Coordinates of C-alpha atoms in Angstrom, one line a residue:
M269 CA 0.1 -0.1 0.2
T270 CA 1.4 3.5 -0.8
A271 CA 0.0 7.0 -0.1
S272 CA 1.0 10.0 -1.3
F273 CA 2.3 13.0 0.1
P274 CA 1.3 16.7 -1.0
R275 CA 3.8 19.3 -0.8
S276 CA 3.2 20.9 2.3
R277 CA 2.4 19.6 6.1
R278 CA 0.4 22.4 6.6
V279 CA -2.7 22.0 4.6
L280 CA -5.0 19.3 5.7
A281 CA -5.1 17.9 2.0
L282 CA -1.5 18.2 1.7
P283 CA 0.2 17.5 5.1
L284 CA 2.7 15.4 7.1
G285 CA 5.6 18.1 8.1
M286 CA 6.6 21.4 6.7
A287 CA 8.5 24.2 6.9
V288 CA 6.6 27.2 8.5
A289 CA 4.0 25.4 10.7
S290 CA 5.3 21.8 10.1
A291 CA 3.0 19.7 11.6
V292 CA -0.1 22.3 11.8
A293 CA -3.1 21.5 10.0
F294 CA -5.3 23.8 8.2
L295 CA -8.7 22.6 8.4
P296 CA -11.6 22.9 5.9
G297 CA -12.6 26.7 6.2
T298 CA -9.0 27.8 6.1
A299 CA -6.3 28.8 3.7
A300 CA -3.0 28.1 3.3
A301 CA -0.2 30.7 3.2
Q302 CA 2.5 28.4 1.6
P303 CA 3.1 29.2 -2.0
D304 CA 3.0 26.3 -4.3
A305 CA 6.6 24.6 -4.3
A306 CA 6.5 25.2 -8.1
S307 CA 7.0 29.0 -7.5
R308 CA 10.2 28.4 -5.8
P309 CA 13.5 29.2 -7.3
G310 CA 15.0 26.3 -9.4
G311 CA 13.4 23.2 -11.0
P312 CA 12.7 19.7 -10.6
V313 CA 15.7 17.8 -8.8
S314 CA 15.6 14.3 -7.9
S315 CA 18.6 14.4 -6.0
V316 CA 20.8 16.7 -4.1
A317 CA 23.7 15.9 -6.4
D318 CA 21.3 17.4 -9.7
A319 CA 20.7 20.6 -7.4
L320 CA 24.2 21.2 -7.0
G321 CA 24.9 20.9 -10.7
A322 CA 22.4 23.8 -11.0
T323 CA 23.0 25.7 -8.2
L324 CA 26.6 26.1 -7.7
A325 CA 27.5 26.6 -11.3
D326 CA 27.8 30.5 -10.2
G327 CA 29.8 29.9 -7.2
T328 CA 27.1 30.3 -4.9
S329 CA 27.8 28.2 -1.7
M330 CA 25.8 25.4 -0.3
S331 CA 25.5 23.9 3.3
Y332 CA 26.9 20.9 4.3
V333 CA 27.1 18.6 7.7
V334 CA 30.3 16.1 7.8
N335 CA 30.3 13.6 10.5
V336 CA 33.6 12.8 12.3
R337 CA 33.9 8.9 12.7
S338 CA 34.1 7.6 16.2
G339 CA 33.7 4.6 18.4
P340 CA 30.1 3.3 19.8
G341 CA 28.8 5.7 22.5
S342 CA 32.1 7.9 22.2
S343 CA 32.9 11.2 20.8
P344 CA 35.4 11.3 18.1
S345 CA 39.4 11.9 19.1
A346 CA 40.5 15.4 18.7
K347 CA 43.2 14.0 16.7
T348 CA 40.4 12.6 14.1
S349 CA 38.2 15.9 14.0
A350 CA 41.5 17.8 13.5
Y351 CA 42.5 16.0 10.8
V352 CA 39.2 16.0 9.0
K353 CA 38.9 19.8 9.1
K354 CA 42.2 19.9 7.3
A355 CA 40.7 17.9 4.9
I356 CA 37.6 20.3 4.7
A357 CA 39.6 23.5 3.9
K358 CA 41.5 21.5 1.4
A359 CA 38.2 20.3 -0.6
G360 CA 37.0 23.8 -0.5
G361 CA 34.8 23.9 2.4
T362 CA 34.8 26.4 5.2
V363 CA 33.8 25.1 8.9
V364 CA 31.2 27.2 10.3
I365 CA 30.9 25.6 13.6
A366 CA 32.0 22.2 14.8
Y367 CA 30.1 20.2 17.4
D368 CA 33.1 18.4 18.4
K369 CA 31.0 16.6 21.4
I370 CA 29.2 14.5 19.0
G371 CA 31.5 15.0 15.8
V372 CA 29.4 17.0 13.7
I373 CA 30.8 19.8 11.7
V374 CA 28.6 22.5 9.7
V375 CA 30.4 23.9 6.6
H376 CA 29.7 25.8 3.7
S377 CA 31.1 25.4 0.1
S378 CA 30.7 26.4 -2.9
N379 CA 32.5 23.3 -4.6
A380 CA 29.8 21.2 -6.2
G381 CA 31.7 18.2 -5.5
F382 CA 32.9 18.9 -1.9
A383 CA 30.5 16.2 -0.4
K384 CA 31.7 13.6 -2.7
E385 CA 35.3 14.2 -2.2
I386 CA 34.9 14.6 1.8
R387 CA 33.3 11.2 2.1
K388 CA 36.7 9.7 1.0
V389 CA 38.3 10.9 3.7
R390 CA 39.9 8.9 6.2
G391 CA 37.7 9.5 9.8
V392 CA 34.7 10.7 7.9
A393 CA 31.5 8.6 8.6
S394 CA 29.0 10.5 6.4
A395 CA 28.7 14.2 4.7
G396 CA 25.9 15.6 2.8
A397 CA 24.0 18.8 1.7
T398 CA 21.6 20.1 4.3
R399 CA 19.4 21.5 1.4
T400 CA 18.8 22.0 -2.1
A401 CA 18.6 25.5 -2.2
P402 CA 21.8 27.6 -2.5
L403 CA 22.6 30.0 0.7
S404 CA 20.7 32.7 -0.4
A405 CA 17.4 34.5 1.2
Q406 CA 14.2 33.7 -0.3
S407 CA 10.6 35.0 -0.3
D408 CA 8.6 35.5 2.8
D409 CA 6.8 32.7 3.6
A410 CA 5.1 33.4 6.9
L411 CA 1.9 31.7 8.2
E412 CA -0.8 33.7 10.2
A413 CA -2.6 32.1 13.1
D414 CA -5.3 30.0 11.6
R415 CA -7.7 32.1 13.3
P416 CA -7.2 34.9 15.9
L417 CA -9.2 34.8 19.2
T418 CA -12.0 37.3 18.6
A419 CA -12.5 40.2 21.4
A420 CA -16.4 39.0 21.7
E421 CA -15.0 35.7 22.1
A422 CA -12.2 36.6 25.0
E423 CA -15.2 38.8 26.7
K424 CA -17.8 36.1 26.6
A425 CA -15.2 33.5 28.0
A426 CA -13.7 35.9 31.0
G427 CA -17.5 36.1 32.2
Q428 CA -17.6 32.4 32.3
A429 CA -14.4 31.8 33.7
G430 CA -14.9 30.4 37.4
A431 CA -12.9 30.8 40.8
G432 CA -9.2 29.8 40.2
Q433 CA -9.4 29.9 36.2
D434 CA -7.5 32.3 33.8
E435 CA -9.9 34.2 31.8
L436 CA -9.5 32.2 28.3
E437 CA -9.6 29.0 30.0
P438 CA -13.3 28.2 29.6
L439 CA -12.5 28.0 25.8
Q440 CA -9.6 25.3 26.6
W441 CA -11.3 22.1 26.2
D442 CA -8.1 20.7 25.7
L443 CA -6.9 20.9 29.2
P444 CA -9.6 19.0 31.1
A445 CA -9.0 16.4 28.2
I446 CA -5.8 15.3 30.1
K447 CA -7.0 16.3 33.6
A448 CA -4.8 19.4 33.6
D449 CA -7.1 21.3 35.2
T450 CA -7.4 18.9 38.3
A451 CA -3.7 18.3 37.8
H452 CA -3.2 22.3 38.6
K453 CA -5.0 22.3 41.9
E454 CA -2.4 20.2 43.2
S455 CA 0.9 21.5 41.1
L456 CA 1.5 23.5 38.5
G457 CA 5.0 22.3 37.8
S458 CA 8.5 23.5 39.0
P459 CA 10.3 26.8 37.9
E460 CA 13.2 24.8 38.0
V461 CA 12.4 22.6 34.9
T462 CA 12.8 24.4 31.6
V463 CA 11.0 23.1 28.1
G464 CA 12.6 24.0 25.0
V465 CA 10.9 25.3 22.2
L466 CA 12.7 24.5 19.0
D467 CA 10.4 26.1 16.5
S468 CA 9.9 29.8 15.0
G469 CA 10.3 32.5 17.7
V470 CA 9.3 32.8 20.9
D471 CA 7.9 36.6 22.2
D472 CA 8.9 36.7 25.7
T473 CA 7.2 39.8 26.3
H474 CA 4.1 38.4 25.9
P475 CA 2.2 38.7 29.2
D476 CA 1.3 34.7 29.6
I477 CA 5.3 33.9 28.7
A478 CA 7.3 36.6 30.2
P479 CA 6.6 35.0 34.0
N480 CA 8.1 31.8 32.6
F481 CA 10.8 32.8 30.0
D482 CA 14.1 31.1 30.5
A483 CA 16.5 33.6 28.6
K484 CA 19.5 31.6 29.6
A485 CA 18.3 28.8 27.8
S486 CA 17.1 30.5 24.8
A487 CA 19.1 31.0 21.6
S488 CA 18.8 31.8 18.0
C489 CA 20.2 28.5 16.0
L490 CA 19.8 29.8 12.9
G491 CA 22.7 28.7 10.5
G492 CA 23.6 26.4 13.0
V493 CA 25.0 28.9 15.3
P494 CA 23.6 29.5 18.5
V495 CA 23.1 33.4 19.2
Q496 CA 21.7 35.3 22.2
K497 CA 22.5 38.9 21.5
D498 CA 19.7 41.2 20.9
N499 CA 17.2 38.9 22.1
A500 CA 17.8 36.8 18.6
W501 CA 15.4 33.8 20.0
R502 CA 12.7 36.4 19.4
P503 CA 10.2 36.4 16.1
V504 CA 10.7 39.1 13.7
A505 CA 8.3 41.3 11.3
K506 CA 6.0 38.6 9.3
E507 CA 7.7 35.4 11.0
S508 CA 5.4 32.4 11.7
D509 CA 3.5 32.3 15.1
H510 CA 4.2 28.7 15.2
G511 CA 6.6 29.0 17.9
M512 CA 4.8 31.5 20.2
H513 CA 1.4 28.9 19.9
V514 CA 3.8 25.9 20.9
A515 CA 5.1 28.1 23.6
G516 CA 1.8 28.8 25.3
T517 CA 0.5 25.8 25.2
I518 CA 3.4 24.2 27.2
A519 CA 3.4 26.9 29.7
A520 CA 1.4 29.8 29.6
A521 CA 1.5 31.2 33.2
K522 CA -1.7 31.0 35.0
N523 CA -1.8 34.6 36.2
G524 CA -5.6 35.4 36.2
T525 CA -5.8 36.7 32.3
G526 CA -5.2 35.1 29.2
V527 CA -4.8 31.0 28.8
T528 CA -3.5 28.6 31.1
G529 CA -0.2 25.9 29.7
V530 CA -0.3 22.3 30.5
A531 CA 2.3 23.1 33.0
P532 CA 2.0 26.8 33.9
G533 CA 4.8 26.6 36.7
V534 CA 7.8 25.5 34.3
K535 CA 9.9 27.7 32.3
V536 CA 10.0 28.0 28.7
A537 CA 13.1 28.8 26.4
S538 CA 13.2 29.5 22.6
L539 CA 15.4 27.9 20.5
K540 CA 14.9 29.3 17.1
V541 CA 15.6 26.9 14.5
A542 CA 12.8 27.7 11.6
E543 CA 14.4 30.7 9.2
P544 CA 12.1 33.6 9.3
A545 CA 12.2 34.3 5.4
T546 CA 11.3 30.7 4.4
G547 CA 9.9 28.8 7.4
M548 CA 12.6 26.1 7.0
Y549 CA 13.9 23.9 9.5
Y550 CA 17.4 22.8 7.9
T551 CA 19.6 20.2 9.8
E552 CA 22.2 22.4 11.0
A553 CA 19.9 24.6 13.0
V554 CA 17.9 21.6 14.3
V555 CA 21.7 20.1 15.3
C556 CA 22.4 23.2 17.2
G557 CA 19.1 23.6 19.2
F558 CA 19.8 20.1 20.5
M559 CA 22.8 20.7 21.6
W560 CA 22.1 24.3 22.9
A561 CA 19.2 22.7 25.1
A562 CA 21.4 19.9 26.2
D563 CA 24.1 22.1 27.5
H564 CA 21.9 24.5 29.1
G565 CA 19.7 22.5 31.5
V566 CA 17.1 22.1 29.2
D567 CA 14.9 19.1 30.6
V568 CA 12.3 18.5 28.1
T569 CA 12.4 19.5 24.1
N570 CA 9.6 19.9 21.9
S571 CA 9.9 19.7 18.0
S572 CA 6.8 20.5 16.2
Y573 CA 8.0 19.8 12.6
Y574 CA 10.2 18.0 10.2
T575 CA 13.8 18.7 9.4
D576 CA 13.5 20.1 5.5
P577 CA 13.9 19.7 2.7
W578 CA 13.5 16.0 2.6
L579 CA 10.2 14.8 4.4
F580 CA 11.9 11.4 4.9
N581 CA 15.6 11.1 5.2
C582 CA 16.4 7.9 3.9
K583 CA 19.9 6.2 4.6
T584 CA 20.5 4.5 1.5
D585 CA 20.9 8.3 0.0
D586 CA 24.5 9.5 0.9
D587 CA 23.3 13.0 1.4
Q588 CA 20.2 12.0 3.6
K589 CA 22.2 9.5 5.5
A590 CA 24.5 12.4 6.6
L591 CA 21.5 14.4 7.8
V592 CA 20.3 11.2 9.6
D593 CA 23.4 10.7 11.7
A594 CA 23.7 14.6 12.5
V595 CA 20.2 15.1 13.9
G596 CA 20.6 11.7 15.5
R597 CA 23.8 12.3 17.3
A598 CA 22.3 15.7 18.7
T599 CA 19.1 14.1 19.9
R600 CA 20.9 11.2 21.6
Y601 CA 23.5 13.8 23.2
A602 CA 20.3 15.5 24.5
E603 CA 19.1 12.4 26.1
R604 CA 22.0 11.4 27.6
K605 CA 22.3 15.0 29.3
G606 CA 18.8 14.2 30.6
A607 CA 16.4 15.8 28.0
V608 CA 13.2 14.4 27.1
N609 CA 13.1 15.0 23.2
V610 CA 9.2 14.9 22.2
A611 CA 7.9 15.4 18.7
A612 CA 4.9 15.8 16.5
A613 CA 3.9 12.6 14.4
G614 CA 2.6 15.0 11.3
N615 CA -0.5 15.5 9.5
A616 CA -0.9 13.4 6.5
K617 CA -3.4 10.8 7.9
T618 CA -1.0 8.2 6.7
D619 CA -0.3 5.1 8.0
L620 CA 3.6 5.5 8.6
A621 CA 3.9 1.8 9.6
Q622 CA 3.4 0.6 6.0
D623 CA 5.9 -0.6 4.2
E624 CA 5.9 2.0 1.4
I625 CA 4.9 5.5 0.9
V626 CA 5.2 7.7 -2.0
D627 CA 6.4 11.1 -1.0
D628 CA 6.2 13.7 -3.6
S629 CA 7.0 16.8 -1.3
S630 CA 10.5 16.6 -1.4
P631 CA 12.6 18.5 -1.8
D632 CA 10.8 21.5 -0.7
D633 CA 12.8 24.3 -0.9
T634 CA 13.0 23.7 -4.7
T635 CA 10.8 21.9 -7.0
P636 CA 9.7 18.3 -5.8
T637 CA 9.8 15.2 -7.5
E638 CA 7.7 12.3 -6.8
R639 CA 9.6 9.1 -5.2
T640 CA 8.4 5.7 -3.6
I641 CA 10.7 5.3 -0.2
K642 CA 10.8 2.3 2.1
T643 CA 9.9 2.9 5.5
A644 CA 12.3 1.1 6.7
D645 CA 15.2 2.7 5.1
C646 CA 13.6 6.7 5.7
L647 CA 12.9 8.5 8.6
D648 CA 11.1 11.6 9.5
L649 CA 13.5 13.7 11.2
P650 CA 13.4 14.0 14.4
S651 CA 10.0 12.5 15.3
Q652 CA 11.0 8.6 14.1
L653 CA 14.6 8.5 15.4
P654 CA 15.2 6.1 18.1
G655 CA 14.4 7.8 21.9
V656 CA 12.4 10.4 20.4
V657 CA 8.5 10.5 21.7
T658 CA 6.3 10.7 18.6
V659 CA 2.8 12.4 19.2
S660 CA -0.4 11.8 17.5
S661 CA -3.5 14.1 17.5
T662 CA -6.8 13.4 18.9
G663 CA -9.9 15.9 18.9
A664 CA -12.3 17.3 21.2
K665 CA -14.2 13.9 21.2
G666 CA -11.0 12.2 21.9
I667 CA -10.7 10.3 18.6
K668 CA -7.9 10.7 16.3
S669 CA -8.0 13.8 14.7
S670 CA -9.1 13.8 10.8
F671 CA -5.4 14.6 9.9
S672 CA -3.0 12.8 12.3
N673 CA -0.6 10.5 11.1
Y674 CA -0.6 6.9 12.8
G675 CA 1.0 3.7 12.6
K676 CA 1.5 0.7 15.0
G677 CA 4.7 0.9 16.3
V678 CA 5.4 4.6 15.0
I679 CA 3.3 6.2 17.6
D680 CA 3.9 6.4 21.3
I681 CA 1.4 8.5 23.0
A682 CA -1.7 10.4 22.3
A683 CA -2.6 14.0 22.9
P684 CA -4.8 16.8 21.9
G685 CA -4.1 18.5 19.1
G686 CA -7.3 19.8 17.7
D687 CA -9.6 19.3 14.8
S688 CA -12.7 20.9 12.1
T689 CA -15.3 21.7 14.8
K690 CA -17.7 20.2 12.5
F691 CA -15.7 16.7 13.1
Q692 CA -15.2 17.0 16.7
T693 CA -17.2 19.8 18.3
P694 CA -16.1 20.4 22.1
D695 CA -18.5 20.5 25.2
A696 CA -19.5 24.2 26.2
P697 CA -18.5 26.2 27.1
A698 CA -15.7 26.0 24.4
T699 CA -16.9 26.5 21.2
D700 CA -14.0 25.8 18.7
G701 CA -12.2 22.2 17.7
R702 CA -8.7 23.6 17.4
I703 CA -6.4 24.1 20.3
L704 CA -6.2 28.0 21.9
S705 CA -2.7 29.6 22.3
T706 CA -0.7 32.5 22.9
L707 CA 0.4 34.6 19.6
P708 CA 2.8 37.2 19.1
G709 CA 2.2 40.8 20.6
G710 CA -0.3 39.4 23.4
K711 CA -2.5 37.9 21.5
F712 CA -4.3 34.5 21.1
G713 CA -5.4 32.2 18.5
Y714 CA -6.4 29.1 17.4
K715 CA -4.4 26.4 15.8
A716 CA -4.7 22.6 14.9
G717 CA -2.3 19.9 13.8
T718 CA 0.1 17.3 15.6
S719 CA 1.8 20.5 16.1
M720 CA -0.3 21.2 18.6
A721 CA -0.6 17.7 20.3
S722 CA 3.2 17.7 21.2
P723 CA 3.3 20.2 23.3
H724 CA 0.8 18.6 25.4
A725 CA 2.8 15.9 25.8
A726 CA 6.0 17.6 26.5
G727 CA 4.0 20.0 29.1
V728 CA 3.2 16.5 30.8
A729 CA 6.9 15.5 30.7
A730 CA 7.6 18.7 32.7
L731 CA 4.9 18.0 35.3
I732 CA 6.4 14.5 35.8
K733 CA 10.0 16.3 36.0
S734 CA 9.0 18.4 38.1
A735 CA 7.5 15.5 40.6
H736 CA 10.6 13.6 40.1
P737 CA 13.9 16.4 40.1
H738 CA 16.3 13.5 40.0
A739 CA 14.7 11.2 37.5
S740 CA 16.7 10.3 34.4
S741 CA 15.0 10.9 30.7
A742 CA 14.6 7.2 30.2
K743 CA 12.2 7.4 33.9
V744 CA 10.2 10.8 33.0
K745 CA 9.6 8.7 29.6
A746 CA 9.0 5.5 31.4
L747 CA 6.2 7.4 33.7
L748 CA 5.0 9.5 30.7
Y749 CA 3.9 5.9 28.8
G750 CA 2.9 4.3 32.3
E751 CA 0.5 7.2 33.5
A752 CA -1.4 7.2 30.3
D753 CA -4.6 6.4 29.8
A754 CA -5.1 3.2 27.5
M755 CA -7.3 4.1 24.4
K756 CA -8.6 1.2 22.3
C757 CA -8.5 1.5 18.5
T758 CA -11.6 3.6 16.9
D759 CA -13.4 1.2 14.9
P760 CA -14.5 1.7 12.4
Y761 CA -12.7 5.0 11.8
D762 CA -15.5 7.4 9.9
I763 CA -14.4 11.0 10.8
D764 CA -16.5 12.6 8.2
G765 CA -19.4 10.4 8.5
D766 CA -19.8 9.5 5.0
G767 CA -20.1 5.6 5.4
K768 CA -16.4 5.1 4.5
V769 CA -13.7 4.0 6.8
D770 CA -11.1 6.9 6.8
A771 CA -8.3 5.0 8.8
V772 CA -7.5 1.5 10.0
C773 CA -6.2 1.3 13.4
A774 CA -3.9 -1.9 14.5
G775 CA -3.2 -3.1 17.7
G776 CA -4.8 -3.5 21.2
K777 CA -6.0 -1.2 23.8
N778 CA -2.4 -0.9 25.3
A779 CA -0.3 -0.1 22.1
N780 CA -2.1 0.6 18.6
G781 CA -1.2 2.8 15.6
F782 CA -3.7 5.6 16.7
Y783 CA -3.2 6.2 19.8
G784 CA 0.0 4.2 21.0
V785 CA 0.1 3.6 24.6
G786 CA -2.6 6.1 25.5
M787 CA -3.8 9.7 26.6
I788 CA -1.6 11.5 28.7
D789 CA -2.6 12.3 32.0
A790 CA -1.3 15.1 34.0
L791 CA -3.3 14.5 37.1
D792 CA -1.0 11.0 37.1
A793 CA 2.0 13.2 36.3
V794 CA 1.8 15.2 39.4
R795 CA 0.3 12.4 41.9
K796 CA 2.5 9.3 40.9

């Protein structure tokens, strides 16, 4: 069985990953801001080599990752790293930054044969281009909120808020869905725990974010190099509001106004890894984000995106293998340093456990070309890397969201990510089936997607870490899974009620393709 992937993860009809909003789904009645990939510079490419031949003819530069060979579970030796760096210079490359702890070197080169040449060097495990477009600015590609909250809705919600509730909390059906409202009566989480949001920028001046923001753990990682100067982690004009929405779901302060996060007492850090002009999440930035988080005391990371430009990175391809290697080294390092890595499963409403999938959305930074990938060889980064918690999405009626990817053995756990209101209508006083959270400039708005499910799980992981401050990342994950509420398969799954089965769930109540081990449980997180 195969399934065709459109060019963007952001549109419900198109989904799984995507640049700006990555795992954000556009539901019926909304519009996508992403231009068709055919309008981007460059022509169809079937490989990085094809792209390099076209783009480097004029001497423009490309970005690469070079992974230094090391022993099992060890860092490369200083001697080997030094040797590889000299070889990089000889091959026409310039080292941008070297993450020597994991043996990943970010390189720029205008030599079209750089990757092929450097792979032959003793001490190089893998090397590949991180993109198919040259290192140059592209047109603005920002997303607006799926739907901003109206003043009338805010005023009505404030009038319905009960004792101890923030003003907009009556609209947050997702909190009682995971028992977070009850959990907050016992614990809001610890300010000693920080969740790192690898995403677009976070506005730390927002009144619901400012009380819980961890500036010391925040940085911009664009280009693979961490920068804190001038609050570089903040969003710039016309940048996607995706990271802000994610941050609010995790840790919006319980301060009497606005919305309430899943863990409103923990800290949140901004690790900016999405390029503002294009919305692309490139490997060098993603590696930087995990490394910065690991070295700055971040306890949980959230990744609601896939690593561009490939929807799936195949280890059978020399370039893509290098990207799998680089991001995998970074996530493993973060986990060894104590971080729990949580990621969105994607919105292609596709069974990721099937043997083959047709991907016609890659590469997404030039013009995609159709290819059939074997799931045994090809991974969505970072969500399908070993050790990463992969989260599917549920709607207000507690069943798999219409857009959510699934797959037995792929999905680890489920969390609220919203759905079209006409498919899953919430109970009053909530009125919208999507997730309400923070937006830049002190605003609030609704979005839906596995991008919204993942931060719910990250928030619960933060509550667990708060209750067990000395727990290892493995222990926190074990508690996250063990405390989940088991969910049996939805069978038959006919989300639009047209009499046709829309997806088939494999597995039993305690482990299946729709919900993994079940729904996250915030109350158990603070009690057990």
